[in-house]
mmCIF file with all atom_site columns, C-alpha atoms in Angstrom:
data_model
loop_
_atom_site.group_PDB
_atom_site.id
_atom_site.type_symbol
_atom_site.label_atom_id
_atom_site.label_alt_id
_atom_site.label_comp_id
_atom_site.label_asym_id
_atom_site.label_entity_id
_atom_site.label_seq_id
_atom_site.pdbx_PDB_ins_code
_atom_site.Cartn_x
_atom_site.Cartn_y
_atom_site.Cartn_z
_atom_site.occupancy
_atom_site.B_iso_or_equiv
_atom_site.pdbx_formal_charge
_atom_site.auth_seq_id
_atom_site.auth_comp_id
_atom_site.auth_asym_id
_atom_site.auth_atom_id
_atom_site.pdbx_PDB_model_num
ATOM 1   C CA . MET A 1 1   ? -70.022 -53.018 145.264 1.00 70.00 ? 1   MET A CA 1
ATOM 2   C CA . ALA A 1 2   ? -68.521 -54.118 141.935 1.00 75.00 ? 2   ALA A CA 1
ATOM 3   C CA . GLU A 1 3   ? -71.247 -52.186 140.098 1.00 80.00 ? 3   GLU A CA 1
ATOM 4   C CA . HIS A 1 4   ? -70.454 -49.052 142.112 1.00 83.00 ? 4   HIS A CA 1
ATOM 5   C CA . ARG A 1 5   ? -66.735 -49.440 141.300 1.00 83.00 ? 5   ARG A CA 1
ATOM 6   C CA . SER A 1 6   ? -67.431 -49.840 137.593 1.00 85.00 ? 6   SER A CA 1
ATOM 7   C CA . MET A 1 7   ? -69.638 -46.718 137.671 1.00 89.00 ? 7   MET A CA 1
ATOM 8   C CA . GLN A 1 8   ? -66.852 -44.751 139.358 1.00 91.00 ? 8   GLN A CA 1
ATOM 9   C CA . ARG A 1 9   ? -64.336 -46.087 136.833 1.00 91.00 ? 9   ARG A CA 1
ATOM 10  C CA . ALA A 1 10  ? -66.653 -45.029 133.979 1.00 92.00 ? 10  ALA A CA 1
ATOM 11  C CA . ALA A 1 11  ? -67.041 -41.572 135.569 1.00 94.00 ? 11  ALA A CA 1
ATOM 12  C CA . LEU A 1 12  ? -63.253 -41.244 135.807 1.00 94.00 ? 12  LEU A CA 1
ATOM 13  C CA . LEU A 1 13  ? -62.834 -42.212 132.146 1.00 94.00 ? 13  LEU A CA 1
ATOM 14  C CA . ASP A 1 14  ? -65.520 -39.741 131.128 1.00 92.00 ? 14  ASP A CA 1
ATOM 15  C CA . ALA A 1 15  ? -63.823 -36.985 133.138 1.00 94.00 ? 15  ALA A CA 1
ATOM 16  C CA . ALA A 1 16  ? -60.516 -37.934 131.479 1.00 92.00 ? 16  ALA A CA 1
ATOM 17  C CA . ARG A 1 17  ? -62.145 -37.604 128.021 1.00 89.00 ? 17  ARG A CA 1
ATOM 18  C CA . SER A 1 18  ? -63.401 -34.113 128.904 1.00 89.00 ? 18  SER A CA 1
ATOM 19  C CA . LEU A 1 19  ? -60.059 -32.981 130.314 1.00 90.00 ? 19  LEU A CA 1
ATOM 20  C CA . LEU A 1 20  ? -58.175 -34.286 127.268 1.00 85.00 ? 20  LEU A CA 1
ATOM 21  C CA . SER A 1 21  ? -60.624 -32.759 124.842 1.00 80.00 ? 21  SER A CA 1
ATOM 22  C CA . GLU A 1 22  ? -60.499 -29.377 126.629 1.00 82.00 ? 22  GLU A CA 1
ATOM 23  C CA . GLY A 1 23  ? -56.820 -29.054 127.421 1.00 82.00 ? 23  GLY A CA 1
ATOM 24  C CA . GLY A 1 24  ? -54.835 -31.920 125.915 1.00 77.00 ? 24  GLY A CA 1
ATOM 25  C CA . THR A 1 25  ? -52.699 -34.296 127.937 1.00 78.00 ? 25  THR A CA 1
ATOM 26  C CA . GLU A 1 26  ? -51.364 -31.557 130.271 1.00 83.00 ? 26  GLU A CA 1
ATOM 27  C CA . ALA A 1 27  ? -54.920 -31.113 131.561 1.00 89.00 ? 27  ALA A CA 1
ATOM 28  C CA . LEU A 1 28  ? -55.175 -34.790 132.525 1.00 89.00 ? 28  LEU A CA 1
ATOM 29  C CA . THR A 1 29  ? -53.999 -34.808 136.147 1.00 92.00 ? 29  THR A CA 1
ATOM 30  C CA . PHE A 1 30  ? -55.130 -36.794 139.159 1.00 94.00 ? 30  PHE A CA 1
ATOM 31  C CA . PRO A 1 31  ? -56.191 -33.641 141.081 1.00 95.00 ? 31  PRO A CA 1
ATOM 32  C CA . ALA A 1 32  ? -58.300 -32.581 138.073 1.00 96.00 ? 32  ALA A CA 1
ATOM 33  C CA . LEU A 1 33  ? -59.840 -36.073 137.808 1.00 95.00 ? 33  LEU A CA 1
ATOM 34  C CA . ALA A 1 34  ? -60.629 -36.014 141.530 1.00 95.00 ? 34  ALA A CA 1
ATOM 35  C CA . GLU A 1 35  ? -62.214 -32.570 141.236 1.00 95.00 ? 35  GLU A CA 1
ATOM 36  C CA . ARG A 1 36  ? -64.322 -33.514 138.182 1.00 94.00 ? 36  ARG A CA 1
ATOM 37  C CA . THR A 1 37  ? -65.661 -36.708 139.731 1.00 95.00 ? 37  THR A CA 1
ATOM 38  C CA . GLY A 1 38  ? -65.922 -35.562 143.346 1.00 94.00 ? 38  GLY A CA 1
ATOM 39  C CA . LEU A 1 39  ? -63.693 -38.451 144.422 1.00 93.00 ? 39  LEU A CA 1
ATOM 40  C CA . ALA A 1 40  ? -60.785 -38.067 146.794 1.00 92.00 ? 40  ALA A CA 1
ATOM 41  C CA . ARG A 1 41  ? -57.427 -38.036 145.030 1.00 90.00 ? 41  ARG A CA 1
ATOM 42  C CA . SER A 1 42  ? -56.481 -41.199 146.924 1.00 91.00 ? 42  SER A CA 1
ATOM 43  C CA . SER A 1 43  ? -59.569 -42.878 145.414 1.00 91.00 ? 43  SER A CA 1
ATOM 44  C CA . VAL A 1 44  ? -58.399 -42.014 141.903 1.00 93.00 ? 44  VAL A CA 1
ATOM 45  C CA . TYR A 1 45  ? -55.189 -43.939 142.650 1.00 92.00 ? 45  TYR A CA 1
ATOM 46  C CA . GLU A 1 46  ? -57.261 -46.982 143.633 1.00 92.00 ? 46  GLU A CA 1
ATOM 47  C CA . TYR A 1 47  ? -58.514 -47.138 140.025 1.00 92.00 ? 47  TYR A CA 1
ATOM 48  C CA . PHE A 1 48  ? -55.436 -46.028 138.089 1.00 93.00 ? 48  PHE A CA 1
ATOM 49  C CA . ARG A 1 49  ? -51.817 -46.144 139.175 1.00 90.00 ? 49  ARG A CA 1
ATOM 50  C CA . SER A 1 50  ? -50.730 -43.428 136.722 1.00 87.00 ? 50  SER A CA 1
ATOM 51  C CA . ARG A 1 51  ? -51.830 -41.044 133.978 1.00 84.00 ? 51  ARG A CA 1
ATOM 52  C CA . ALA A 1 52  ? -50.458 -43.553 131.490 1.00 81.00 ? 52  ALA A CA 1
ATOM 53  C CA . ALA A 1 53  ? -52.833 -46.180 132.917 1.00 85.00 ? 53  ALA A CA 1
ATOM 54  C CA . VAL A 1 54  ? -55.799 -43.804 132.385 1.00 88.00 ? 54  VAL A CA 1
ATOM 55  C CA . VAL A 1 55  ? -54.684 -43.140 128.808 1.00 83.00 ? 55  VAL A CA 1
ATOM 56  C CA . GLU A 1 56  ? -54.159 -46.844 128.120 1.00 81.00 ? 56  GLU A CA 1
ATOM 57  C CA . GLU A 1 57  ? -57.648 -47.694 129.349 1.00 86.00 ? 57  GLU A CA 1
ATOM 58  C CA . LEU A 1 58  ? -59.189 -44.890 127.270 1.00 84.00 ? 58  LEU A CA 1
ATOM 59  C CA . CYS A 1 59  ? -57.379 -46.266 124.227 1.00 79.00 ? 59  CYS A CA 1
ATOM 60  C CA . ALA A 1 60  ? -58.649 -49.760 124.964 1.00 81.00 ? 60  ALA A CA 1
ATOM 61  C CA . VAL A 1 61  ? -62.241 -48.513 125.409 1.00 84.00 ? 61  VAL A CA 1
ATOM 62  C CA . ASP A 1 62  ? -62.583 -45.695 122.853 1.00 82.00 ? 62  ASP A CA 1
ATOM 63  C CA . PHE A 1 63  ? -60.375 -46.661 119.914 1.00 80.00 ? 63  PHE A CA 1
ATOM 64  C CA . PRO A 1 64  ? -62.300 -49.839 119.043 1.00 81.00 ? 64  PRO A CA 1
ATOM 65  C CA . VAL A 1 65  ? -65.642 -47.982 119.232 1.00 84.00 ? 65  VAL A CA 1
ATOM 66  C CA . TRP A 1 66  ? -64.313 -45.218 117.019 1.00 82.00 ? 66  TRP A CA 1
ATOM 67  C CA . ALA A 1 67  ? -62.792 -47.716 114.551 1.00 85.00 ? 67  ALA A CA 1
ATOM 68  C CA . ALA A 1 68  ? -66.084 -49.669 114.495 1.00 88.00 ? 68  ALA A CA 1
ATOM 69  C CA . GLU A 1 69  ? -67.955 -46.493 113.476 1.00 90.00 ? 69  GLU A CA 1
ATOM 70  C CA . VAL A 1 70  ? -65.570 -46.011 110.538 1.00 91.00 ? 70  VAL A CA 1
ATOM 71  C CA . GLU A 1 71  ? -65.874 -49.711 109.673 1.00 91.00 ? 71  GLU A CA 1
ATOM 72  C CA . ALA A 1 72  ? -69.696 -49.524 109.753 1.00 94.00 ? 72  ALA A CA 1
ATOM 73  C CA . ALA A 1 73  ? -69.685 -46.494 107.428 1.00 95.00 ? 73  ALA A CA 1
ATOM 74  C CA . MET A 1 74  ? -67.419 -48.382 105.004 1.00 94.00 ? 74  MET A CA 1
ATOM 75  C CA . ALA A 1 75  ? -69.547 -51.528 105.187 1.00 93.00 ? 75  ALA A CA 1
ATOM 76  C CA . ALA A 1 76  ? -72.678 -49.507 104.327 1.00 96.00 ? 76  ALA A CA 1
ATOM 77  C CA . ALA A 1 77  ? -70.985 -47.979 101.264 1.00 96.00 ? 77  ALA A CA 1
ATOM 78  C CA . ASP A 1 78  ? -71.461 -49.560 97.866  1.00 95.00 ? 78  ASP A CA 1
ATOM 79  C CA . GLY A 1 79  ? -68.297 -50.111 95.823  1.00 93.00 ? 79  GLY A CA 1
ATOM 80  C CA . PRO A 1 80  ? -64.605 -49.412 96.488  1.00 93.00 ? 80  PRO A CA 1
ATOM 81  C CA . GLU A 1 81  ? -64.643 -45.654 95.804  1.00 94.00 ? 81  GLU A CA 1
ATOM 82  C CA . ALA A 1 82  ? -67.701 -45.169 98.015  1.00 96.00 ? 82  ALA A CA 1
ATOM 83  C CA . LYS A 1 83  ? -65.915 -47.155 100.760 1.00 95.00 ? 83  LYS A CA 1
ATOM 84  C CA . ILE A 1 84  ? -62.880 -44.876 100.535 1.00 95.00 ? 84  ILE A CA 1
ATOM 85  C CA . GLU A 1 85  ? -65.110 -41.808 100.637 1.00 96.00 ? 85  GLU A CA 1
ATOM 86  C CA . ALA A 1 86  ? -66.919 -43.214 103.694 1.00 96.00 ? 86  ALA A CA 1
ATOM 87  C CA . TYR A 1 87  ? -63.540 -43.932 105.361 1.00 94.00 ? 87  TYR A CA 1
ATOM 88  C CA . VAL A 1 88  ? -62.460 -40.299 104.963 1.00 94.00 ? 88  VAL A CA 1
ATOM 89  C CA . ARG A 1 89  ? -65.846 -38.713 105.740 1.00 95.00 ? 89  ARG A CA 1
ATOM 90  C CA . GLN A 1 90  ? -66.541 -40.780 108.851 1.00 93.00 ? 90  GLN A CA 1
ATOM 91  C CA . GLN A 1 91  ? -63.165 -40.020 110.412 1.00 89.00 ? 91  GLN A CA 1
ATOM 92  C CA . LEU A 1 92  ? -63.633 -36.298 109.763 1.00 90.00 ? 92  LEU A CA 1
ATOM 93  C CA . ALA A 1 93  ? -67.235 -36.413 111.005 1.00 89.00 ? 93  ALA A CA 1
ATOM 94  C CA . LEU A 1 94  ? -65.926 -37.727 114.333 1.00 83.00 ? 94  LEU A CA 1
ATOM 95  C CA . VAL A 1 95  ? -63.586 -34.772 114.849 1.00 80.00 ? 95  VAL A CA 1
ATOM 96  C CA . GLY A 1 96  ? -65.997 -32.756 117.015 1.00 71.00 ? 96  GLY A CA 1
ATOM 97  C CA . ASP A 1 97  ? -66.770 -35.826 119.134 1.00 72.00 ? 97  ASP A CA 1
ATOM 98  C CA . ARG A 1 98  ? -65.235 -35.667 122.626 1.00 66.00 ? 98  ARG A CA 1
ATOM 99  C CA . ARG A 1 99  ? -64.013 -39.255 122.371 1.00 69.00 ? 99  ARG A CA 1
ATOM 100 C CA . HIS A 1 100 ? -62.233 -38.467 119.129 1.00 69.00 ? 100 HIS A CA 1
ATOM 101 C CA . ARG A 1 101 ? -60.737 -35.247 120.535 1.00 69.00 ? 101 ARG A CA 1
ATOM 102 C CA . ALA A 1 102 ? -59.428 -37.259 123.482 1.00 71.00 ? 102 ALA A CA 1
ATOM 103 C CA . VAL A 1 103 ? -57.974 -39.833 121.079 1.00 68.00 ? 103 VAL A CA 1
ATOM 104 C CA . VAL A 1 104 ? -56.243 -37.068 119.066 1.00 66.00 ? 104 VAL A CA 1
ATOM 105 C CA . ALA A 1 105 ? -54.818 -35.535 122.265 1.00 66.00 ? 105 ALA A CA 1
ATOM 106 C CA . ILE A 1 106 ? -53.583 -38.952 123.322 1.00 67.00 ? 106 ILE A CA 1
ATOM 107 C CA . SER A 1 107 ? -52.024 -39.651 119.918 1.00 65.00 ? 107 SER A CA 1
ATOM 108 C CA . ALA A 1 108 ? -50.099 -36.379 120.079 1.00 61.00 ? 108 ALA A CA 1
ATOM 109 C CA . SER A 1 109 ? -48.673 -37.050 123.526 1.00 63.00 ? 109 SER A CA 1
ATOM 110 C CA . GLU A 1 110 ? -45.802 -38.982 125.002 1.00 60.00 ? 110 GLU A CA 1
ATOM 111 C CA . LEU A 1 111 ? -47.258 -42.423 125.517 1.00 65.00 ? 111 LEU A CA 1
ATOM 112 C CA . ASP A 1 112 ? -45.924 -45.512 127.116 1.00 68.00 ? 112 ASP A CA 1
ATOM 113 C CA . ALA A 1 113 ? -45.444 -48.580 124.927 1.00 73.00 ? 113 ALA A CA 1
ATOM 114 C CA . GLY A 1 114 ? -48.713 -50.217 126.051 1.00 71.00 ? 114 GLY A CA 1
ATOM 115 C CA . ALA A 1 115 ? -50.881 -47.276 125.040 1.00 69.00 ? 115 ALA A CA 1
ATOM 116 C CA . ARG A 1 116 ? -48.958 -46.803 121.774 1.00 71.00 ? 116 ARG A CA 1
ATOM 117 C CA . GLU A 1 117 ? -49.493 -50.474 120.960 1.00 76.00 ? 117 GLU A CA 1
ATOM 118 C CA . LYS A 1 118 ? -53.263 -50.201 121.521 1.00 70.00 ? 118 LYS A CA 1
ATOM 119 C CA . ILE A 1 119 ? -53.458 -47.147 119.269 1.00 71.00 ? 119 ILE A CA 1
ATOM 120 C CA . ARG A 1 120 ? -51.352 -48.855 116.598 1.00 73.00 ? 120 ARG A CA 1
ATOM 121 C CA . ALA A 1 121 ? -53.585 -51.915 116.714 1.00 75.00 ? 121 ALA A CA 1
ATOM 122 C CA . ALA A 1 122 ? -56.773 -49.868 116.282 1.00 71.00 ? 122 ALA A CA 1
ATOM 123 C CA . HIS A 1 123 ? -55.251 -47.716 113.540 1.00 73.00 ? 123 HIS A CA 1
ATOM 124 C CA . GLY A 1 124 ? -53.781 -50.841 111.969 1.00 77.00 ? 124 GLY A CA 1
ATOM 125 C CA . GLY A 1 125 ? -57.290 -52.274 111.752 1.00 78.00 ? 125 GLY A CA 1
ATOM 126 C CA . LEU A 1 126 ? -58.468 -49.177 109.866 1.00 80.00 ? 126 LEU A CA 1
ATOM 127 C CA . VAL A 1 127 ? -55.451 -49.203 107.546 1.00 83.00 ? 127 VAL A CA 1
ATOM 128 C CA . THR A 1 128 ? -56.006 -52.917 106.846 1.00 86.00 ? 128 THR A CA 1
ATOM 129 C CA . MET A 1 129 ? -59.675 -52.265 105.948 1.00 85.00 ? 129 MET A CA 1
ATOM 130 C CA . ILE A 1 130 ? -58.734 -49.548 103.505 1.00 90.00 ? 130 ILE A CA 1
ATOM 131 C CA . ALA A 1 131 ? -55.785 -51.562 102.134 1.00 92.00 ? 131 ALA A CA 1
ATOM 132 C CA . ASP A 1 132 ? -58.168 -54.441 101.335 1.00 91.00 ? 132 ASP A CA 1
ATOM 133 C CA . THR A 1 133 ? -60.404 -52.007 99.430  1.00 92.00 ? 133 THR A CA 1
ATOM 134 C CA . LEU A 1 134 ? -57.401 -50.583 97.563  1.00 93.00 ? 134 LEU A CA 1
ATOM 135 C CA . GLY A 1 135 ? -56.212 -54.101 96.755  1.00 93.00 ? 135 GLY A CA 1
ATOM 136 C CA . ALA A 1 136 ? -59.631 -54.847 95.258  1.00 91.00 ? 136 ALA A CA 1
ATOM 137 C CA . MET A 1 137 ? -59.173 -51.748 93.086  1.00 92.00 ? 137 MET A CA 1
ATOM 138 C CA . GLY A 1 138 ? -55.947 -53.220 91.726  1.00 92.00 ? 138 GLY A CA 1
ATOM 139 C CA . HIS A 1 139 ? -53.368 -51.143 93.610  1.00 92.00 ? 139 HIS A CA 1
ATOM 140 C CA . ASP A 1 140 ? -49.866 -52.666 93.557  1.00 92.00 ? 140 ASP A CA 1
ATOM 141 C CA . GLU A 1 141 ? -48.955 -51.244 96.980  1.00 93.00 ? 141 GLU A CA 1
ATOM 142 C CA . PRO A 1 142 ? -52.288 -51.167 98.840  1.00 93.00 ? 142 PRO A CA 1
ATOM 143 C CA . ARG A 1 143 ? -50.742 -50.883 102.328 1.00 91.00 ? 143 ARG A CA 1
ATOM 144 C CA . LEU A 1 144 ? -48.480 -47.979 101.370 1.00 92.00 ? 144 LEU A CA 1
ATOM 145 C CA . THR A 1 145 ? -51.359 -46.239 99.565  1.00 92.00 ? 145 THR A CA 1
ATOM 146 C CA . ALA A 1 146 ? -53.564 -46.803 102.646 1.00 91.00 ? 146 ALA A CA 1
ATOM 147 C CA . MET A 1 147 ? -50.969 -45.198 104.929 1.00 88.00 ? 147 MET A CA 1
ATOM 148 C CA . LEU A 1 148 ? -50.598 -42.194 102.611 1.00 90.00 ? 148 LEU A CA 1
ATOM 149 C CA . LEU A 1 149 ? -54.389 -41.902 102.441 1.00 92.00 ? 149 LEU A CA 1
ATOM 150 C CA . GLN A 1 150 ? -54.499 -41.914 106.247 1.00 88.00 ? 150 GLN A CA 1
ATOM 151 C CA . GLY A 1 151 ? -51.916 -39.110 106.149 1.00 89.00 ? 151 GLY A CA 1
ATOM 152 C CA . VAL A 1 152 ? -54.385 -36.987 104.142 1.00 92.00 ? 152 VAL A CA 1
ATOM 153 C CA . VAL A 1 153 ? -57.095 -37.783 106.719 1.00 90.00 ? 153 VAL A CA 1
ATOM 154 C CA . ASP A 1 154 ? -54.757 -36.944 109.636 1.00 85.00 ? 154 ASP A CA 1
ATOM 155 C CA . ALA A 1 155 ? -53.804 -33.612 108.027 1.00 90.00 ? 155 ALA A CA 1
ATOM 156 C CA . ALA A 1 156 ? -57.497 -32.761 107.542 1.00 92.00 ? 156 ALA A CA 1
ATOM 157 C CA . VAL A 1 157 ? -58.244 -33.759 111.159 1.00 85.00 ? 157 VAL A CA 1
ATOM 158 C CA . ARG A 1 158 ? -55.480 -31.445 112.402 1.00 82.00 ? 158 ARG A CA 1
ATOM 159 C CA . ARG A 1 159 ? -56.749 -28.621 110.178 1.00 86.00 ? 159 ARG A CA 1
ATOM 160 C CA . ILE A 1 160 ? -60.292 -28.981 111.591 1.00 84.00 ? 160 ILE A CA 1
ATOM 161 C CA . GLU A 1 161 ? -58.995 -29.355 115.181 1.00 78.00 ? 161 GLU A CA 1
ATOM 162 C CA . LEU A 1 162 ? -56.987 -26.144 114.861 1.00 77.00 ? 162 LEU A CA 1
ATOM 163 C CA . GLY A 1 163 ? -60.130 -24.267 113.901 1.00 75.00 ? 163 GLY A CA 1
ATOM 164 C CA . ALA A 1 164 ? -58.466 -23.287 110.622 1.00 71.00 ? 164 ALA A CA 1
ATOM 165 C CA . ALA A 1 165 ? -59.841 -20.453 108.482 1.00 82.00 ? 165 ALA A CA 1
ATOM 166 C CA . GLU A 1 166 ? -61.611 -22.931 106.184 1.00 87.00 ? 166 GLU A CA 1
ATOM 167 C CA . ASP A 1 167 ? -65.001 -24.339 107.030 1.00 90.00 ? 167 ASP A CA 1
ATOM 168 C CA . PRO A 1 168 ? -64.751 -27.973 108.280 1.00 88.00 ? 168 PRO A CA 1
ATOM 169 C CA . ALA A 1 169 ? -67.152 -28.994 105.475 1.00 92.00 ? 169 ALA A CA 1
ATOM 170 C CA . ASP A 1 170 ? -64.749 -27.517 102.903 1.00 95.00 ? 170 ASP A CA 1
ATOM 171 C CA . ILE A 1 171 ? -61.783 -29.281 104.504 1.00 94.00 ? 171 ILE A CA 1
ATOM 172 C CA . THR A 1 172 ? -63.762 -32.544 104.364 1.00 94.00 ? 172 THR A CA 1
ATOM 173 C CA . GLU A 1 173 ? -64.643 -32.068 100.677 1.00 96.00 ? 173 GLU A CA 1
ATOM 174 C CA . ALA A 1 174 ? -61.014 -31.249 99.829  1.00 96.00 ? 174 ALA A CA 1
ATOM 175 C CA . ALA A 1 175 ? -59.773 -34.350 101.681 1.00 96.00 ? 175 ALA A CA 1
ATOM 176 C CA . VAL A 1 176 ? -62.394 -36.586 100.002 1.00 96.00 ? 176 VAL A CA 1
ATOM 177 C CA . GLY A 1 177 ? -61.450 -35.137 96.606  1.00 96.00 ? 177 GLY A CA 1
ATOM 178 C CA . MET A 1 178 ? -57.732 -35.707 97.192  1.00 94.00 ? 178 MET A CA 1
ATOM 179 C CA . ALA A 1 179 ? -58.351 -39.229 98.444  1.00 93.00 ? 179 ALA A CA 1
ATOM 180 C CA . LEU A 1 180 ? -60.509 -40.221 95.474  1.00 94.00 ? 180 LEU A CA 1
ATOM 181 C CA . ARG A 1 181 ? -58.245 -38.633 92.868  1.00 92.00 ? 181 ARG A CA 1
ATOM 182 C CA . GLY A 1 182 ? -55.248 -40.209 94.572  1.00 87.00 ? 182 GLY A CA 1
ATOM 183 C CA . VAL A 1 183 ? -56.628 -43.736 94.671  1.00 85.00 ? 183 VAL A CA 1
ATOM 184 C CA . ARG A 1 184 ? -57.749 -43.543 91.046  1.00 85.00 ? 184 ARG A CA 1
ATOM 185 C CA . GLY A 1 185 ? -54.056 -43.036 90.287  1.00 65.00 ? 185 GLY A CA 1
#
């Protein structure tokens, strides 16, 4: 029984990812979740008491996985500049990923404090990783520089998400170039 419940919970989370990635947070409704999973709407409420609870669980499940992928790319890179390049490239490479699209939709929405805290913690982990790298490069304000660097990444993510006129590969190269020139001071 517990296994069946965890499978249904996983199916609900997967449906939530799809809905978020297709239509943003407005698309994430209990009737839509019920329809996607073939569960009765009352069953959806047995798993999650609110939309915020669905979002919070997605944050708890997906953010650490996503952050770990960025961390792994940085760990595989040789030297501080290569780590920064990997940090930017990996985040932009994840843009087309449904999990990442869901995460972006969630980040843009009105969240309750619990979900916001989970996102901040995961993002904080990424910023700390990059701040450590910047510190090793001799930056006086590594945390501030890391946050500004993340701002460049976030702007590039939004540009790619919007389906801007530029090719995503060109947006990625521009962001990498800005990041590297910026951190060299």
